[in-house]
One Martini backbone bead per residue (centre of mass of N, CA, C, O) as a GRO file, in nm:
protein
  180
    1UNK     BB    1  -0.748   6.217   1.576
    2UNK     BB    2  -0.662   5.873   1.498
    3UNK     BB    3  -0.765   5.593   1.476
    4UNK     BB    4  -0.653   5.264   1.511
    5UNK     BB    5  -0.798   4.990   1.414
    6UNK     BB    6  -0.765   4.650   1.519
    7UNK     BB    7  -0.689   4.298   1.396
    8UNK     BB    8  -0.630   3.950   1.406
    9UNK     BB    9  -0.628   3.640   1.267
   10UNK     BB   10  -0.528   3.327   1.269
   11UNK     BB   11  -0.702   3.207   0.993
   12UNK     BB   12  -0.627   3.427   0.795
   13UNK     BB   13  -0.236   3.416   0.823
   14UNK     BB   14  -0.177   3.106   0.813
   15UNK     BB   15  -0.006   2.798   0.781
   16UNK     BB   16   0.041   2.514   0.649
   17UNK     BB   17   0.142   2.177   0.707
   18UNK     BB   18   0.239   1.896   0.539
   19UNK     BB   19   0.409   1.592   0.647
   20UNK     BB   20   0.625   1.253   0.522
   21UNK     BB   21   0.795   1.015   0.628
   22UNK     BB   22   1.011   0.731   0.487
   23UNK     BB   23   1.134   0.401   0.538
   24UNK     BB   24   1.319   0.173   0.370
   25UNK     BB   25   1.415  -0.116   0.518
   26UNK     BB   26   1.312  -0.320   0.236
   27UNK     BB   27   1.395  -0.496  -0.055
   28UNK     BB   28   1.223  -0.690  -0.259
   29UNK     BB   29   1.192  -0.981  -0.443
   30UNK     BB   30   0.974  -1.102  -0.615
   31UNK     BB   31   0.708  -1.423  -0.800
   32UNK     BB   32   0.433  -1.309  -0.862
   33UNK     BB   33   0.162  -1.466  -0.992
   34UNK     BB   34  -0.112  -1.309  -1.146
   35UNK     BB   35  -0.421  -1.506  -1.261
   36UNK     BB   36  -0.639  -1.310  -1.117
   37UNK     BB   37  -0.815  -0.992  -1.168
   38UNK     BB   38  -1.123  -0.946  -0.896
   39UNK     BB   39  -1.420  -0.804  -0.897
   40UNK     BB   40  -1.513  -0.634  -0.585
   41UNK     BB   41  -1.847  -0.607  -0.469
   42UNK     BB   42  -1.983  -0.435  -0.177
   43UNK     BB   43  -2.226  -0.470   0.176
   44UNK     BB   44  -2.124  -0.361   0.478
   45UNK     BB   45  -2.305  -0.538   0.816
   46UNK     BB   46  -2.398  -0.412   1.114
   47UNK     BB   47  -2.478  -0.493   1.465
   48UNK     BB   48  -2.612  -0.324   1.739
   49UNK     BB   49  -2.674  -0.390   2.077
   50UNK     BB   50  -2.926  -0.228   2.313
   51UNK     BB   51  -2.856  -0.221   2.694
   52UNK     BB   52  -3.006  -0.197   3.044
   53UNK     BB   53  -2.830  -0.408   3.235
   54UNK     BB   54  -2.884  -0.626   3.013
   55UNK     BB   55  -3.169  -0.538   2.881
   56UNK     BB   56  -3.255  -0.512   2.665
   57UNK     BB   57  -3.305  -0.187   2.388
   58UNK     BB   58  -3.477  -0.152   2.073
   59UNK     BB   59  -3.355   0.151   2.067
   60UNK     BB   60  -3.029   0.044   2.089
   61UNK     BB   61  -2.963   0.025   1.784
   62UNK     BB   62  -2.703  -0.033   1.569
   63UNK     BB   63  -2.604   0.070   1.198
   64UNK     BB   64  -2.370  -0.034   0.947
   65UNK     BB   65  -2.243   0.076   0.621
   66UNK     BB   66  -2.061  -0.075   0.355
   67UNK     BB   67  -1.959   0.066   0.061
   68UNK     BB   68  -1.746  -0.198  -0.116
   69UNK     BB   69  -1.399  -0.182  -0.375
   70UNK     BB   70  -1.235  -0.393  -0.559
   71UNK     BB   71  -0.912  -0.540  -0.633
   72UNK     BB   72  -0.834  -0.851  -0.671
   73UNK     BB   73  -0.505  -1.079  -0.654
   74UNK     BB   74  -0.454  -1.364  -0.807
   75UNK     BB   75  -0.223  -1.674  -0.742
   76UNK     BB   76   0.167  -1.735  -0.742
   77UNK     BB   77   0.498  -1.863  -0.665
   78UNK     BB   78   0.725  -1.822  -0.892
   79UNK     BB   79   0.970  -1.979  -0.685
   80UNK     BB   80   0.757  -2.303  -0.684
   81UNK     BB   81   0.773  -2.351  -0.927
   82UNK     BB   82   0.836  -2.687  -1.159
   83UNK     BB   83   1.010  -2.766  -1.439
   84UNK     BB   84   1.030  -3.107  -1.590
   85UNK     BB   85   1.124  -3.392  -1.675
   86UNK     BB   86   1.021  -3.663  -1.871
   87UNK     BB   87   1.044  -4.004  -1.851
   88UNK     BB   88   0.892  -4.023  -2.161
   89UNK     BB   89   1.049  -3.790  -2.321
   90UNK     BB   90   1.135  -3.589  -2.549
   91UNK     BB   91   0.927  -3.280  -2.487
   92UNK     BB   92   0.849  -3.324  -2.185
   93UNK     BB   93   0.651  -3.197  -1.904
   94UNK     BB   94   0.634  -3.085  -1.607
   95UNK     BB   95   0.463  -2.828  -1.398
   96UNK     BB   96   0.452  -2.762  -1.070
   97UNK     BB   97   0.171  -2.562  -0.891
   98UNK     BB   98   0.139  -2.428  -0.635
   99UNK     BB   99  -0.014  -2.242  -0.409
  100UNK     BB  100  -0.271  -2.014  -0.375
  101UNK     BB  101  -0.249  -1.711  -0.358
  102UNK     BB  102  -0.280  -1.383  -0.249
  103UNK     BB  103  -0.175  -1.092  -0.382
  104UNK     BB  104  -0.383  -0.844  -0.350
  105UNK     BB  105  -0.451  -0.531  -0.391
  106UNK     BB  106  -0.672  -0.253  -0.544
  107UNK     BB  107  -0.864   0.002  -0.582
  108UNK     BB  108  -0.961   0.116  -0.297
  109UNK     BB  109  -1.345   0.133  -0.164
  110UNK     BB  110  -1.495   0.365   0.043
  111UNK     BB  111  -1.746   0.434   0.202
  112UNK     BB  112  -1.942   0.646   0.433
  113UNK     BB  113  -2.097   0.550   0.642
  114UNK     BB  114  -2.397   0.432   0.734
  115UNK     BB  115  -2.609   0.469   0.962
  116UNK     BB  116  -2.833   0.342   1.223
  117UNK     BB  117  -3.003   0.490   1.484
  118UNK     BB  118  -3.158   0.442   1.813
  119UNK     BB  119  -3.293   0.675   2.024
  120UNK     BB  120  -3.072   0.452   2.231
  121UNK     BB  121  -2.800   0.409   2.107
  122UNK     BB  122  -2.566   0.542   2.346
  123UNK     BB  123  -2.569   0.252   2.522
  124UNK     BB  124  -2.434   0.154   2.212
  125UNK     BB  125  -2.181   0.067   2.098
  126UNK     BB  126  -1.974   0.131   1.851
  127UNK     BB  127  -1.890   0.112   1.499
  128UNK     BB  128  -1.636  -0.014   1.384
  129UNK     BB  129  -1.506   0.082   1.040
  130UNK     BB  130  -1.245  -0.064   1.051
  131UNK     BB  131  -1.310  -0.354   1.139
  132UNK     BB  132  -1.469  -0.365   0.890
  133UNK     BB  133  -1.240  -0.328   0.660
  134UNK     BB  134  -1.070  -0.587   0.801
  135UNK     BB  135  -1.307  -0.808   0.719
  136UNK     BB  136  -1.291  -0.793   0.435
  137UNK     BB  137  -0.968  -0.830   0.442
  138UNK     BB  138  -0.967  -1.125   0.517
  139UNK     BB  139  -0.867  -1.415   0.509
  140UNK     BB  140  -1.132  -1.556   0.483
  141UNK     BB  141  -1.206  -1.424   0.243
  142UNK     BB  142  -0.901  -1.478   0.043
  143UNK     BB  143  -0.936  -1.758   0.036
  144UNK     BB  144  -1.256  -1.734  -0.102
  145UNK     BB  145  -1.137  -1.616  -0.330
  146UNK     BB  146  -0.992  -1.904  -0.445
  147UNK     BB  147  -1.208  -2.104  -0.428
  148UNK     BB  148  -1.402  -1.955  -0.617
  149UNK     BB  149  -1.134  -2.006  -0.813
  150UNK     BB  150  -0.963  -2.257  -0.873
  151UNK     BB  151  -1.029  -2.364  -1.183
  152UNK     BB  152  -0.971  -2.054  -1.331
  153UNK     BB  153  -0.654  -2.139  -1.220
  154UNK     BB  154  -0.557  -2.337  -1.332
  155UNK     BB  155  -0.621  -2.274  -1.667
  156UNK     BB  156  -0.414  -2.017  -1.637
  157UNK     BB  157  -0.195  -2.180  -1.541
  158UNK     BB  158  -0.181  -2.326  -1.837
  159UNK     BB  159  -0.180  -2.120  -2.027
  160UNK     BB  160   0.096  -1.974  -1.901
  161UNK     BB  161   0.316  -2.204  -1.908
  162UNK     BB  162   0.263  -2.257  -2.207
  163UNK     BB  163   0.312  -2.033  -2.349
  164UNK     BB  164   0.655  -2.010  -2.249
  165UNK     BB  165   0.731  -2.332  -2.328
  166UNK     BB  166   0.582  -2.352  -2.619
  167UNK     BB  167   0.822  -2.105  -2.733
  168UNK     BB  168   1.076  -2.282  -2.727
  169UNK     BB  169   0.870  -2.562  -2.749
  170UNK     BB  170   0.625  -2.575  -2.944
  171UNK     BB  171   0.623  -2.960  -2.918
  172UNK     BB  172   0.563  -2.960  -2.611
  173UNK     BB  173   0.478  -3.154  -2.335
  174UNK     BB  174   0.197  -3.167  -2.103
  175UNK     BB  175   0.205  -3.168  -1.729
  176UNK     BB  176   0.011  -3.111  -1.422
  177UNK     BB  177   0.091  -2.972  -1.094
  178UNK     BB  178  -0.110  -2.986  -0.820
  179UNK     BB  179  -0.165  -2.833  -0.545
  180UNK     BB  180  -0.375  -2.863  -0.254
   0.00000   0.00000   0.00000
């Protein structure tokens, strides 16, 4: 008489499946002109202090550090740039450049957060990594990238439009006006 002992483990024969569905609601043509690609790297540090019934607990602190890197694209909305003939003669043009804008970012890379927690850190609310990343990519930081590079952006806009116009009319004289 033979006895057969068997078992089935759900982990042995299970097949994993994943799916992703996307729907494009609309496709819009854009006339964004990226004038600069800024390589951004940094460390973001967030600290939270612990307390017990409103009394600070020195050993209840939490510190979270995220290392990040990405390439920021800044430039203009080309649909708002204008080129008009100047009133002082043929071959003279006034090029009006709109406000500089943050276009987007490429190759974002965020390292896993490094945490340093005090022995009583369970009393302290956890630091949200997602919120830290949102702060890194905030509108305020985007505007700072533009403000820190305004002169280079102006120079690049002049070079860009000079190349286009003088490619068609080599003797053109250009005057540039920039939005504030």
